[in-house]
PDB file of C-alpha atoms in Angstrom:
ATOM      1  CA  VAL A   1      62.184 -53.492  -6.226  1.00 64.00           C
ATOM      2  CA  GLY A   2      60.487 -52.299  -2.969  1.00 71.00           C
ATOM      3  CA  ALA A   3      60.915 -48.600  -4.041  1.00 74.00           C
ATOM      4  CA  SER A   4      59.363 -49.525  -7.559  1.00 76.00           C
ATOM      5  CA  ARG A   5      56.436 -50.889  -5.692  1.00 79.00           C
ATOM      6  CA  GLU A   6      55.741 -48.000  -3.368  1.00 79.00           C
ATOM      7  CA  LEU A   7      56.293 -45.654  -6.243  1.00 79.00           C
ATOM      8  CA  ALA A   8      53.588 -47.851  -8.111  1.00 80.00           C
ATOM      9  CA  ASP A   9      51.247 -47.991  -5.267  1.00 78.00           C
ATOM     10  CA  ALA A  10      51.412 -44.210  -4.839  1.00 81.00           C
ATOM     11  CA  LEU A  11      50.745 -43.698  -8.749  1.00 81.00           C
ATOM     12  CA  ARG A  12      47.858 -46.161  -8.221  1.00 83.00           C
ATOM     13  CA  VAL A  13      46.439 -43.797  -5.422  1.00 82.00           C
ATOM     14  CA  ALA A  14      47.234 -40.666  -7.279  1.00 83.00           C
ATOM     15  CA  VAL A  15      45.254 -42.208 -10.319  1.00 83.00           C
ATOM     16  CA  ARG A  16      42.183 -43.307  -8.254  1.00 83.00           C
ATOM     17  CA  GLU A  17      42.150 -39.911  -6.821  1.00 85.00           C
ATOM     18  CA  LEU A  18      42.116 -38.210 -10.298  1.00 83.00           C
ATOM     19  CA  GLU A  19      39.118 -40.764 -11.161  1.00 84.00           C
ATOM     20  CA  VAL A  20      37.233 -39.996  -8.181  1.00 85.00           C
ATOM     21  CA  ARG A  21      37.454 -36.420  -8.893  1.00 83.00           C
ATOM     22  CA  ARG A  22      36.664 -36.757 -12.639  1.00 81.00           C
ATOM     23  CA  GLU A  23      33.517 -38.472 -11.624  1.00 84.00           C
ATOM     24  CA  THR A  24      32.389 -35.713  -9.165  1.00 84.00           C
ATOM     25  CA  LEU A  25      32.881 -32.961 -11.592  1.00 78.00           C
ATOM     26  CA  VAL A  26      31.203 -35.168 -14.644  1.00 78.00           C
ATOM     27  CA  GLU A  27      28.143 -35.493 -12.300  1.00 82.00           C
ATOM     28  CA  ARG A  28      28.144 -31.908 -10.866  1.00 81.00           C
ATOM     29  CA  PHE A  29      28.238 -30.811 -14.485  1.00 76.00           C
ATOM     30  CA  ALA A  30      25.673 -33.305 -15.455  1.00 79.00           C
ATOM     31  CA  ALA A  31      23.502 -31.696 -12.899  1.00 82.00           C
ATOM     32  CA  THR A  32      23.503 -28.384 -14.753  1.00 78.00           C
ATOM     33  CA  GLY A  33      21.647 -30.027 -17.640  1.00 79.00           C
ATOM     34  CA  ILE A  34      24.106 -28.510 -20.175  1.00 78.00           C
ATOM     35  CA  PRO A  35      25.143 -30.692 -23.098  1.00 79.00           C
ATOM     36  CA  MET A  36      28.931 -31.475 -22.796  1.00 74.00           C
ATOM     37  CA  ALA A  37      29.151 -31.618 -26.757  1.00 76.00           C
ATOM     38  CA  GLU A  38      27.672 -28.189 -26.894  1.00 76.00           C
ATOM     39  CA  LEU A  39      29.931 -26.457 -24.270  1.00 73.00           C
ATOM     40  CA  GLU A  40      33.108 -28.223 -25.804  1.00 74.00           C
ATOM     41  CA  GLY A  41      31.928 -26.587 -29.300  1.00 75.00           C
ATOM     42  CA  GLN A  42      31.922 -23.020 -27.613  1.00 76.00           C
ATOM     43  CA  LEU A  43      35.290 -23.108 -25.998  1.00 74.00           C
ATOM     44  CA  PRO A  44      38.014 -21.447 -27.403  1.00 76.00           C
ATOM     45  CA  GLU A  45      41.176 -23.481 -28.732  1.00 74.00           C
ATOM     46  CA  ASN A  46      43.409 -21.866 -26.389  1.00 76.00           C
ATOM     47  CA  ALA A  47      41.359 -22.297 -23.345  1.00 74.00           C
ATOM     48  CA  ASP A  48      43.381 -22.234 -20.283  1.00 76.00           C
ATOM     49  CA  ALA A  49      41.879 -23.373 -16.781  1.00 73.00           C
ATOM     50  CA  GLY A  50      44.554 -21.400 -14.919  1.00 79.00           C
ATOM     51  CA  GLU A  51      43.504 -18.279 -16.405  1.00 82.00           C
ATOM     52  CA  TRP A  52      39.830 -18.920 -16.163  1.00 76.00           C
ATOM     53  CA  ASP A  53      40.260 -19.545 -12.366  1.00 82.00           C
ATOM     54  CA  GLN A  54      41.760 -16.148 -11.957  1.00 86.00           C
ATOM     55  CA  ARG A  55      38.811 -14.716 -13.568  1.00 84.00           C
ATOM     56  CA  LEU A  56      36.368 -16.388 -11.248  1.00 83.00           C
ATOM     57  CA  GLN A  57      38.297 -15.489  -8.406  1.00 88.00           C
ATOM     58  CA  ALA A  58      38.286 -12.058  -9.651  1.00 88.00           C
ATOM     59  CA  VAL A  59      34.342 -11.872  -9.714  1.00 85.00           C
ATOM     60  CA  ARG A  60      34.060 -13.295  -6.393  1.00 83.00           C
ATOM     61  CA  ALA A  61      36.215 -10.647  -4.831  1.00 84.00           C
ATOM     62  CA  SER A  62      34.182  -8.036  -6.648  1.00 82.00           C
ATOM     63  CA  VAL A  63      30.736  -9.309  -5.349  1.00 75.00           C
ATOM     64  CA  GLU A  64      32.219  -9.710  -1.926  1.00 78.00           C
ATOM     65  CA  ARG A  65      33.135  -5.736  -2.301  1.00 77.00           C
ATOM     66  CA  LEU A  66      29.444  -5.126  -2.713  1.00 70.00           C
ATOM     67  CA  GLY A  67      28.712  -6.219   0.507  1.00 69.00           C
ATOM     68  CA  PRO A  68      25.359  -7.182   1.810  1.00 68.00           C
ATOM     69  CA  ILE A  69      22.485  -6.357  -0.796  1.00 66.00           C
ATOM     70  CA  ASN A  70      19.301  -4.928   0.312  1.00 65.00           C
ATOM     71  CA  LEU A  71      16.760  -7.499  -1.338  1.00 64.00           C
ATOM     72  CA  ALA A  72      13.870  -5.759  -0.120  1.00 69.00           C
ATOM     73  CA  ALA A  73      14.852  -2.372  -1.940  1.00 71.00           C
ATOM     74  CA  ILE A  74      13.354  -4.550  -5.250  1.00 71.00           C
ATOM     75  CA  SER A  75       9.972  -4.784  -3.831  1.00 73.00           C
ATOM     76  CA  GLU A  76      10.041  -1.195  -2.063  1.00 80.00           C
ATOM     77  CA  PHE A  77      11.157   0.207  -5.302  1.00 80.00           C
ATOM     78  CA  SER A  78       8.143  -1.489  -7.135  1.00 81.00           C
ATOM     79  CA  GLU A  79       5.812  -0.229  -4.614  1.00 82.00           C
ATOM     80  CA  GLN A  80       6.743   3.515  -4.742  1.00 85.00           C
ATOM     81  CA  SER A  81       6.936   2.989  -8.668  1.00 87.00           C
ATOM     82  CA  GLU A  82       3.298   1.775  -8.641  1.00 86.00           C
ATOM     83  CA  ARG A  83       2.388   4.614  -6.271  1.00 86.00           C
ATOM     84  CA  LYS A  84       4.245   7.298  -8.642  1.00 89.00           C
ATOM     85  CA  THR A  85       2.472   5.834 -11.690  1.00 89.00           C
ATOM     86  CA  TYR A  86      -0.887   6.047  -9.656  1.00 88.00           C
ATOM     87  CA  LEU A  87      -0.103   9.753  -8.851  1.00 88.00           C
ATOM     88  CA  ASP A  88       1.064  10.513 -12.429  1.00 89.00           C
ATOM     89  CA  ALA A  89      -2.398   9.462 -13.765  1.00 89.00           C
ATOM     90  CA  GLN A  90      -3.868  11.789 -11.306  1.00 88.00           C
ATOM     91  CA  HIS A  91      -2.126  14.563 -12.459  1.00 88.00           C
ATOM     92  CA  ALA A  92      -2.814  13.794 -15.812  1.00 89.00           C
ATOM     93  CA  ASP A  93      -6.769  13.735 -15.105  1.00 88.00           C
ATOM     94  CA  LEU A  94      -6.516  16.972 -13.233  1.00 87.00           C
ATOM     95  CA  SER A  95      -4.575  18.759 -15.969  1.00 87.00           C
ATOM     96  CA  ALA A  96      -6.881  17.423 -18.675  1.00 87.00           C
ATOM     97  CA  ALA A  97      -9.941  18.810 -16.746  1.00 86.00           C
ATOM     98  CA  LEU A  98      -8.164  21.851 -16.230  1.00 84.00           C
ATOM     99  CA  GLU A  99      -7.592  22.155 -19.929  1.00 85.00           C
ATOM    100  CA  THR A 100     -10.919  21.598 -20.727  1.00 85.00           C
ATOM    101  CA  LEU A 101     -12.320  24.003 -17.994  1.00 81.00           C
ATOM    102  CA  GLU A 102     -10.246  26.698 -19.654  1.00 80.00           C
ATOM    103  CA  HIS A 103     -11.425  26.138 -22.988  1.00 78.00           C
ATOM    104  CA  ALA A 104     -14.688  26.414 -21.746  1.00 75.00           C
ATOM    105  CA  ILE A 105     -14.113  29.417 -20.045  1.00 70.00           C
ATOM    106  CA  ARG A 106     -12.796  30.993 -23.437  1.00 71.00           C
ATOM    107  CA  ARG A 107     -16.177  30.512 -25.191  1.00 71.00           C
ATOM    108  CA  ILE A 108     -18.253  32.194 -22.404  1.00 66.00           C
ATOM    109  CA  ASP A 109     -18.774  36.096 -22.976  1.00 65.00           C
ATOM    110  CA  ARG A 110     -16.830  38.706 -21.499  1.00 65.00           C
ATOM    111  CA  GLU A 111     -18.730  39.541 -18.716  1.00 71.00           C
ATOM    112  CA  THR A 112     -19.644  36.081 -17.698  1.00 74.00           C
ATOM    113  CA  ARG A 113     -16.132  34.877 -18.133  1.00 68.00           C
ATOM    114  CA  THR A 114     -14.984  37.692 -16.045  1.00 77.00           C
ATOM    115  CA  ARG A 115     -17.233  36.455 -12.871  1.00 79.00           C
ATOM    116  CA  PHE A 116     -16.527  32.706 -13.739  1.00 74.00           C
ATOM    117  CA  GLN A 117     -12.780  33.394 -13.655  1.00 77.00           C
ATOM    118  CA  GLU A 118     -13.031  35.454 -10.163  1.00 81.00           C
ATOM    119  CA  THR A 119     -14.732  32.436  -8.604  1.00 80.00           C
ATOM    120  CA  PHE A 120     -12.711  29.775 -10.351  1.00 77.00           C
ATOM    121  CA  ASP A 121      -9.340  31.775  -8.973  1.00 79.00           C
ATOM    122  CA  ALA A 122     -11.123  31.909  -5.616  1.00 76.00           C
ATOM    123  CA  ILE A 123     -11.681  28.332  -5.569  1.00 73.00           C
ATOM    124  CA  ASN A 124      -8.166  27.575  -7.001  1.00 73.00           C
ATOM    125  CA  GLY A 125      -6.218  29.572  -4.499  1.00 71.00           C
ATOM    126  CA  GLY A 126      -7.825  27.373  -1.833  1.00 64.00           C
ATOM    127  CA  LEU A 127      -6.847  24.074  -3.510  1.00 59.00           C
ATOM    128  CA  LYS A 128      -3.311  25.626  -3.279  1.00 63.00           C
ATOM    129  CA  ARG A 129      -3.213  25.048   0.261  1.00 70.00           C
ATOM    130  CA  LEU A 130      -3.851  21.530  -0.182  1.00 72.00           C
ATOM    131  CA  PHE A 131      -0.649  19.603   1.098  1.00 75.00           C
ATOM    132  CA  GLN A 132       0.331  16.067   1.784  1.00 83.00           C
ATOM    133  CA  ALA A 133       1.333  15.336   5.231  1.00 88.00           C
ATOM    134  CA  ASP A 134       1.620  12.629   7.964  1.00 92.00           C
ATOM    135  CA  LEU A 135      -1.606  12.755  10.036  1.00 93.00           C
ATOM    136  CA  ARG A 136       0.733  12.091  13.036  1.00 94.00           C
ATOM    137  CA  ARG A 137       2.362  15.563  12.540  1.00 93.00           C
ATOM    138  CA  LEU A 138       0.397  17.701  10.665  1.00 92.00           C
ATOM    139  CA  PRO A 139       1.978  21.167   9.375  1.00 90.00           C
ATOM    140  CA  VAL A 140      -0.768  23.305  10.686  1.00 90.00           C
ATOM    141  CA  PRO A 141      -0.549  25.675  13.928  1.00 92.00           C
ATOM    142  CA  ASP A 142      -2.122  24.641  17.037  1.00 95.00           C
ATOM    143  CA  ALA A 143      -5.923  25.428  17.584  1.00 95.00           C
ATOM    144  CA  SER A 144      -6.380  26.559  13.783  1.00 92.00           C
ATOM    145  CA  LEU A 145      -9.180  24.775  12.274  1.00 93.00           C
ATOM    146  CA  ASP A 146     -13.016  24.393  13.054  1.00 94.00           C
ATOM    147  CA  VAL A 147     -13.491  21.075  11.367  1.00 95.00           C
ATOM    148  CA  VAL A 148     -11.430  18.135  10.768  1.00 96.00           C
ATOM    149  CA  THR A 149     -12.730  14.657   8.776  1.00 95.00           C
ATOM    150  CA  CYS A 150     -10.740  11.579   9.350  1.00 95.00           C
ATOM    151  CA  LEU A 151     -12.808   9.605   6.484  1.00 94.00           C
ATOM    152  CA  ASP A 152     -11.403   5.989   6.563  1.00 94.00           C
ATOM    153  CA  THR A 153      -8.113   7.011   7.436  1.00 95.00           C
ATOM    154  CA  LEU A 154      -7.234   6.054  11.167  1.00 97.00           C
ATOM    155  CA  GLU A 155      -7.337   2.181  10.166  1.00 96.00           C
ATOM    156  CA  HIS A 156      -4.457   2.719   7.854  1.00 96.00           C
ATOM    157  CA  ILE A 157      -1.983   4.090  10.833  1.00 96.00           C
ATOM    158  CA  GLU A 158      -0.404   2.154  13.247  1.00 95.00           C
ATOM    159  CA  GLU A 159      -0.196   4.734  15.993  1.00 95.00           C
ATOM    160  CA  ASP A 160      -3.943   5.798  15.680  1.00 96.00           C
ATOM    161  CA  THR A 161      -4.015   7.221  18.825  1.00 96.00           C
ATOM    162  CA  ALA A 162      -1.294   9.756  17.923  1.00 96.00           C
ATOM    163  CA  ALA A 163      -3.131  10.643  15.175  1.00 97.00           C
ATOM    164  CA  LEU A 164      -6.086  11.387  17.331  1.00 97.00           C
ATOM    165  CA  ALA A 165      -4.045  13.270  19.663  1.00 97.00           C
ATOM    166  CA  GLU A 166      -2.623  15.493  16.482  1.00 97.00           C
ATOM    167  CA  VAL A 167      -6.272  16.076  15.137  1.00 97.00           C
ATOM    168  CA  PHE A 168      -7.228  17.126  18.644  1.00 97.00           C
ATOM    169  CA  ARG A 169      -4.062  19.915  18.566  1.00 96.00           C
ATOM    170  CA  VAL A 170      -5.168  21.317  15.409  1.00 96.00           C
ATOM    171  CA  LEU A 171      -8.614  21.903  16.013  1.00 97.00           C
ATOM    172  CA  ARG A 172      -9.981  24.945  17.650  1.00 96.00           C
ATOM    173  CA  PRO A 173     -11.757  24.881  21.115  1.00 96.00           C
ATOM    174  CA  GLY A 174     -15.210  23.914  20.279  1.00 96.00           C
ATOM    175  CA  GLY A 175     -14.254  22.509  16.739  1.00 96.00           C
ATOM    176  CA  PHE A 176     -15.545  19.341  15.400  1.00 97.00           C
ATOM    177  CA  ALA A 177     -13.691  15.872  14.202  1.00 97.00           C
ATOM    178  CA  LEU A 178     -15.425  13.405  12.181  1.00 97.00           C
ATOM    179  CA  PHE A 179     -14.546  10.035  11.967  1.00 97.00           C
ATOM    180  CA  THR A 180     -15.486   6.682   9.728  1.00 96.00           C
ATOM    181  CA  VAL A 181     -13.543   3.487  10.116  1.00 97.00           C
ATOM    182  CA  PRO A 182     -14.240   0.088   9.163  1.00 96.00           C
ATOM    183  CA  ALA A 183     -15.963  -1.958  12.187  1.00 96.00           C
ATOM    184  CA  HIS A 184     -15.780  -5.665  13.750  1.00 95.00           C
ATOM    185  CA  PRO A 185     -12.316  -7.150  13.929  1.00 94.00           C
ATOM    186  CA  PHE A 186     -13.556 -10.367  13.216  1.00 91.00           C
ATOM    187  CA  LEU A 187     -14.456  -8.980   9.410  1.00 92.00           C
ATOM    188  CA  PHE A 188     -10.829  -8.558   8.731  1.00 92.00           C
ATOM    189  CA  SER A 189      -9.813 -10.122   5.678  1.00 90.00           C
ATOM    190  CA  ALA A 190      -7.433 -10.169   2.436  1.00 88.00           C
ATOM    191  CA  HIS A 191      -9.763  -7.178   1.470  1.00 89.00           C
ATOM    192  CA  ASP A 192      -8.357  -5.167   4.361  1.00 90.00           C
ATOM    193  CA  ARG A 193      -4.934  -6.261   3.388  1.00 91.00           C
ATOM    194  CA  ALA A 194      -5.153  -5.031   0.148  1.00 90.00           C
ATOM    195  CA  LEU A 195      -6.307  -1.854   1.186  1.00 90.00           C
ATOM    196  CA  HIS A 196      -3.366  -1.369   3.637  1.00 93.00           C
ATOM    197  CA  HIS A 197      -5.935  -1.646   6.755  1.00 95.00           C
ATOM    198  CA  VAL A 198      -3.718  -2.085  10.092  1.00 95.00           C
ATOM    199  CA  ARG A 199      -7.265  -2.996  12.123  1.00 96.00           C
ATOM    200  CA  ARG A 200     -11.002  -2.947  12.008  1.00 96.00           C
ATOM    201  CA  TYR A 201     -12.370  -1.211  15.296  1.00 97.00           C
ATOM    202  CA  ARG A 202     -14.860  -2.242  17.603  1.00 97.00           C
ATOM    203  CA  LYS A 203     -17.345   0.626  18.948  1.00 96.00           C
ATOM    204  CA  ALA A 204     -16.075   0.461  22.361  1.00 96.00           C
ATOM    205  CA  GLY A 205     -12.418   0.567  21.181  1.00 97.00           C
ATOM    206  CA  LEU A 206     -12.946   3.606  18.746  1.00 97.00           C
ATOM    207  CA  ARG A 207     -14.544   5.369  21.751  1.00 97.00           C
ATOM    208  CA  ASP A 208     -12.182   4.666  23.944  1.00 97.00           C
ATOM    209  CA  ARG A 209      -9.240   6.162  21.767  1.00 97.00           C
ATOM    210  CA  VAL A 210     -11.544   9.336  20.768  1.00 98.00           C
ATOM    211  CA  THR A 211     -12.126  10.273  24.221  1.00 97.00           C
ATOM    212  CA  GLY A 212      -8.896   9.450  25.312  1.00 97.00           C
ATOM    213  CA  ALA A 213      -7.334  12.141  22.949  1.00 97.00           C
ATOM    214  CA  GLY A 214      -9.585  14.449  24.929  1.00 97.00           C
ATOM    215  CA  PHE A 215     -12.634  14.593  22.965  1.00 97.00           C
ATOM    216  CA  ALA A 216     -16.229  14.948  23.601  1.00 97.00           C
ATOM    217  CA  ILE A 217     -18.453  12.159  21.532  1.00 97.00           C
ATOM    218  CA  ARG A 218     -21.433  13.950  20.315  1.00 96.00           C
ATOM    219  CA  ARG A 219     -22.481  10.873  17.758  1.00 95.00           C
ATOM    220  CA  LEU A 220     -21.209   7.125  17.714  1.00 97.00           C
ATOM    221  CA  SER A 221     -23.049   5.306  15.034  1.00 96.00           C
ATOM    222  CA  TYR A 222     -22.805   2.352  12.931  1.00 95.00           C
ATOM    223  CA  ILE A 223     -23.291   3.043   9.131  1.00 93.00           C
ATOM    224  CA  ASN A 224     -23.583   0.637   5.905  1.00 91.00           C
ATOM    225  CA  CYS A 225     -26.340  -1.167   7.600  1.00 90.00           C
ATOM    226  CA  ALA A 226     -27.537  -2.591   4.762  1.00 87.00           C
ATOM    227  CA  LEU A 227     -24.525  -4.594   3.599  1.00 87.00           C
ATOM    228  CA  PHE A 228     -23.510  -5.907   6.925  1.00 91.00           C
ATOM    229  CA  ALA A 229     -25.353  -9.242   6.640  1.00 89.00           C
ATOM    230  CA  PRO A 230     -24.168 -10.013   3.236  1.00 87.00           C
ATOM    231  CA  VAL A 231     -20.357  -8.978   4.008  1.00 87.00           C
ATOM    232  CA  ALA A 232     -20.382 -10.887   7.416  1.00 88.00           C
ATOM    233  CA  LEU A 233     -21.945 -14.268   5.510  1.00 88.00           C
ATOM    234  CA  VAL A 234     -18.922 -13.741   3.035  1.00 84.00           C
ATOM    235  CA  ARG A 235     -16.375 -13.595   5.700  1.00 82.00           C
ATOM    236  CA  LEU A 236     -17.834 -16.724   7.564  1.00 81.00           C
ATOM    237  CA  LEU A 237     -18.023 -18.853   4.623  1.00 82.00           C
ATOM    238  CA  ARG A 238     -14.626 -17.755   3.517  1.00 79.00           C
ATOM    239  CA  PRO A 239     -12.300 -17.720   6.154  1.00 74.00           C
ATOM    240  CA  ASP A 240      -9.121 -15.646   6.000  1.00 75.00           C
ATOM    241  CA  ARG A 241      -5.996 -17.679   4.971  1.00 77.00           C
ATOM    242  CA  GLY A 242      -3.771 -14.386   4.982  1.00 77.00           C
ATOM    243  CA  GLU A 243      -4.074 -13.470   1.341  1.00 82.00           C
ATOM    244  CA  THR A 244      -3.923  -9.891  -0.049  1.00 84.00           C
ATOM    245  CA  ARG A 245      -7.249  -9.406  -2.583  1.00 79.00           C
ATOM    246  CA  SER A 246      -9.499  -6.633  -2.767  1.00 77.00           C
ATOM    247  CA  ASP A 247     -13.262  -7.667  -3.161  1.00 72.00           C
ATOM    248  CA  THR A 248     -14.242  -5.169  -5.440  1.00 72.00           C
ATOM    249  CA  GLU A 249     -11.458  -5.319  -8.076  1.00 72.00           C
ATOM    250  CA  THR A 250     -13.318  -7.835 -10.455  1.00 70.00           C
ATOM    251  CA  VAL A 251     -16.456  -5.554 -10.124  1.00 71.00           C
ATOM    252  CA  PRO A 252     -17.459  -2.547 -12.446  1.00 75.00           C
ATOM    253  CA  PHE A 253     -17.216   0.705 -10.448  1.00 74.00           C
ATOM    254  CA  GLY A 254     -20.561   2.140 -11.815  1.00 80.00           C
ATOM    255  CA  PRO A 255     -22.962  -0.898 -10.280  1.00 80.00           C
ATOM    256  CA  LEU A 256     -20.753  -0.699  -7.136  1.00 75.00           C
ATOM    257  CA  ASN A 257     -20.929   3.005  -6.712  1.00 82.00           C
ATOM    258  CA  ALA A 258     -24.684   2.510  -7.511  1.00 83.00           C
ATOM    259  CA  VAL A 259     -25.077  -0.004  -4.704  1.00 81.00           C
ATOM    260  CA  LEU A 260     -23.318   1.856  -2.170  1.00 80.00           C
ATOM    261  CA  TYR A 261     -24.825   5.033  -2.907  1.00 83.00           C
ATOM    262  CA  ALA A 262     -28.484   3.615  -2.564  1.00 84.00           C
ATOM    263  CA  SER A 263     -27.280   2.030   0.797  1.00 82.00           C
ATOM    264  CA  PHE A 264     -25.977   5.414   2.559  1.00 82.00           C
ATOM    265  CA  ALA A 265     -29.115   6.903   1.015  1.00 84.00           C
ATOM    266  CA  LEU A 266     -31.385   4.695   2.952  1.00 85.00           C
ATOM    267  CA  GLU A 267     -29.364   5.553   6.142  1.00 87.00           C
ATOM    268  CA  ARG A 268     -29.653   9.212   5.975  1.00 85.00           C
ATOM    269  CA  LEU A 269     -33.082   9.605   7.591  1.00 85.00           C
ATOM    270  CA  PRO A 270     -32.793   6.980  10.249  1.00 89.00           C
ATOM    271  CA  LEU A 271     -29.355   8.886  11.272  1.00 87.00           C
ATOM    272  CA  ARG A 272     -31.192  11.787  11.885  1.00 87.00           C
ATOM    273  CA  LEU A 273     -33.155  10.275  14.876  1.00 89.00           C
ATOM    274  CA  ILE A 274     -31.100   7.180  16.209  1.00 92.00           C
ATOM    275  CA  ASN A 275     -28.012   5.471  16.017  1.00 92.00           C
ATOM    276  CA  LEU A 276     -27.771   2.381  13.729  1.00 92.00           C
ATOM    277  CA  PRO A 277     -27.160  -1.029  15.850  1.00 92.00           C
ATOM    278  CA  TRP A 278     -25.040  -2.746  13.074  1.00 92.00           C
ATOM    279  CA  GLY A 279     -22.886  -2.257  10.440  1.00 94.00           C
ATOM    280  CA  VAL A 280     -20.026  -2.360   8.093  1.00 94.00           C
ATOM    281  CA  SER A 281     -18.434   0.784   9.360  1.00 95.00           C
ATOM    282  CA  LEU A 282     -18.419   3.273  12.304  1.00 97.00           C
ATOM    283  CA  LEU A 283     -18.958   7.052  12.154  1.00 96.00           C
ATOM    284  CA  CYS A 284     -17.818   9.128  15.199  1.00 97.00           C
ATOM    285  CA  LEU A 285     -18.736  13.062  15.341  1.00 97.00           C
ATOM    286  CA  ALA A 286     -16.332  14.417  18.174  1.00 97.00           C
ATOM    287  CA  ARG A 287     -16.052  18.094  20.005  1.00 97.00           C
ATOM    288  CA  LYS A 288     -13.111  19.434  21.344  1.00 97.00           C
ATOM    289  CA  PRO A 289     -14.234  21.146  24.524  1.00 95.00           C
ATOM    290  CA  GLY A 290     -14.530  24.792  24.819  1.00 89.00           C
ATOM    291  CA  PRO A 291     -16.605  27.508  23.878  1.00 82.00           C
TER     292      PRO A 291
END
């Protein structure tokens, strides 16, 4: 009798464990949101839990063999795909422009066509020397250029002092470098992040970087003076919250270009005479010492 009671107690415990396990599995399955009846209708008649468990273990082993997955590669691929799309569009535009130009050449008389073709070949020969490179490591010999322009470029480079040193290296003694950069760090905003800016510059900071590279500064002035007040007002009234959004993404390019053209046109005369006291950007004309 005692043995029978112990066996009965053991069976009760085993049954209770199975009930608890069943309740746990039911709760976990309910959390998936899949109706039980729908799943049962899709199960094959010869479904075997042991076989499915073996399949699950095989899938887990395959996932483990893949090793760590670089999730950042997805965003990097997306970024590079966008860049390729942009470059493909530029290539298509240039190809269309060349085709239009060649069609126009065919309609010009023989003598004029010959002269035009000679001019075109000379210009196109120069364009073939265009290349894309890291401004910190230019594939250009030392002291080989008379003029270098860096227009809204330095703010995109973390190591801007290395870029300035490289510009100094490729210039001939007596050569000139022209730089434009966005001004005033307090204006840094979502617009700068959208344009992949690393920084905005203080006037004194730009002067120190340029002279530190070995240049002698000939002109250092603010530019885009007329837009300083409205831009500063917008920045002060709309604090930076770490977003990435261009101020011009919803503005038609035609009116925007007209406003910018008028703004810079108004500055041409005073810039010949004085350095402007404020502005959204900075302009620096520097010279490499030499004869």
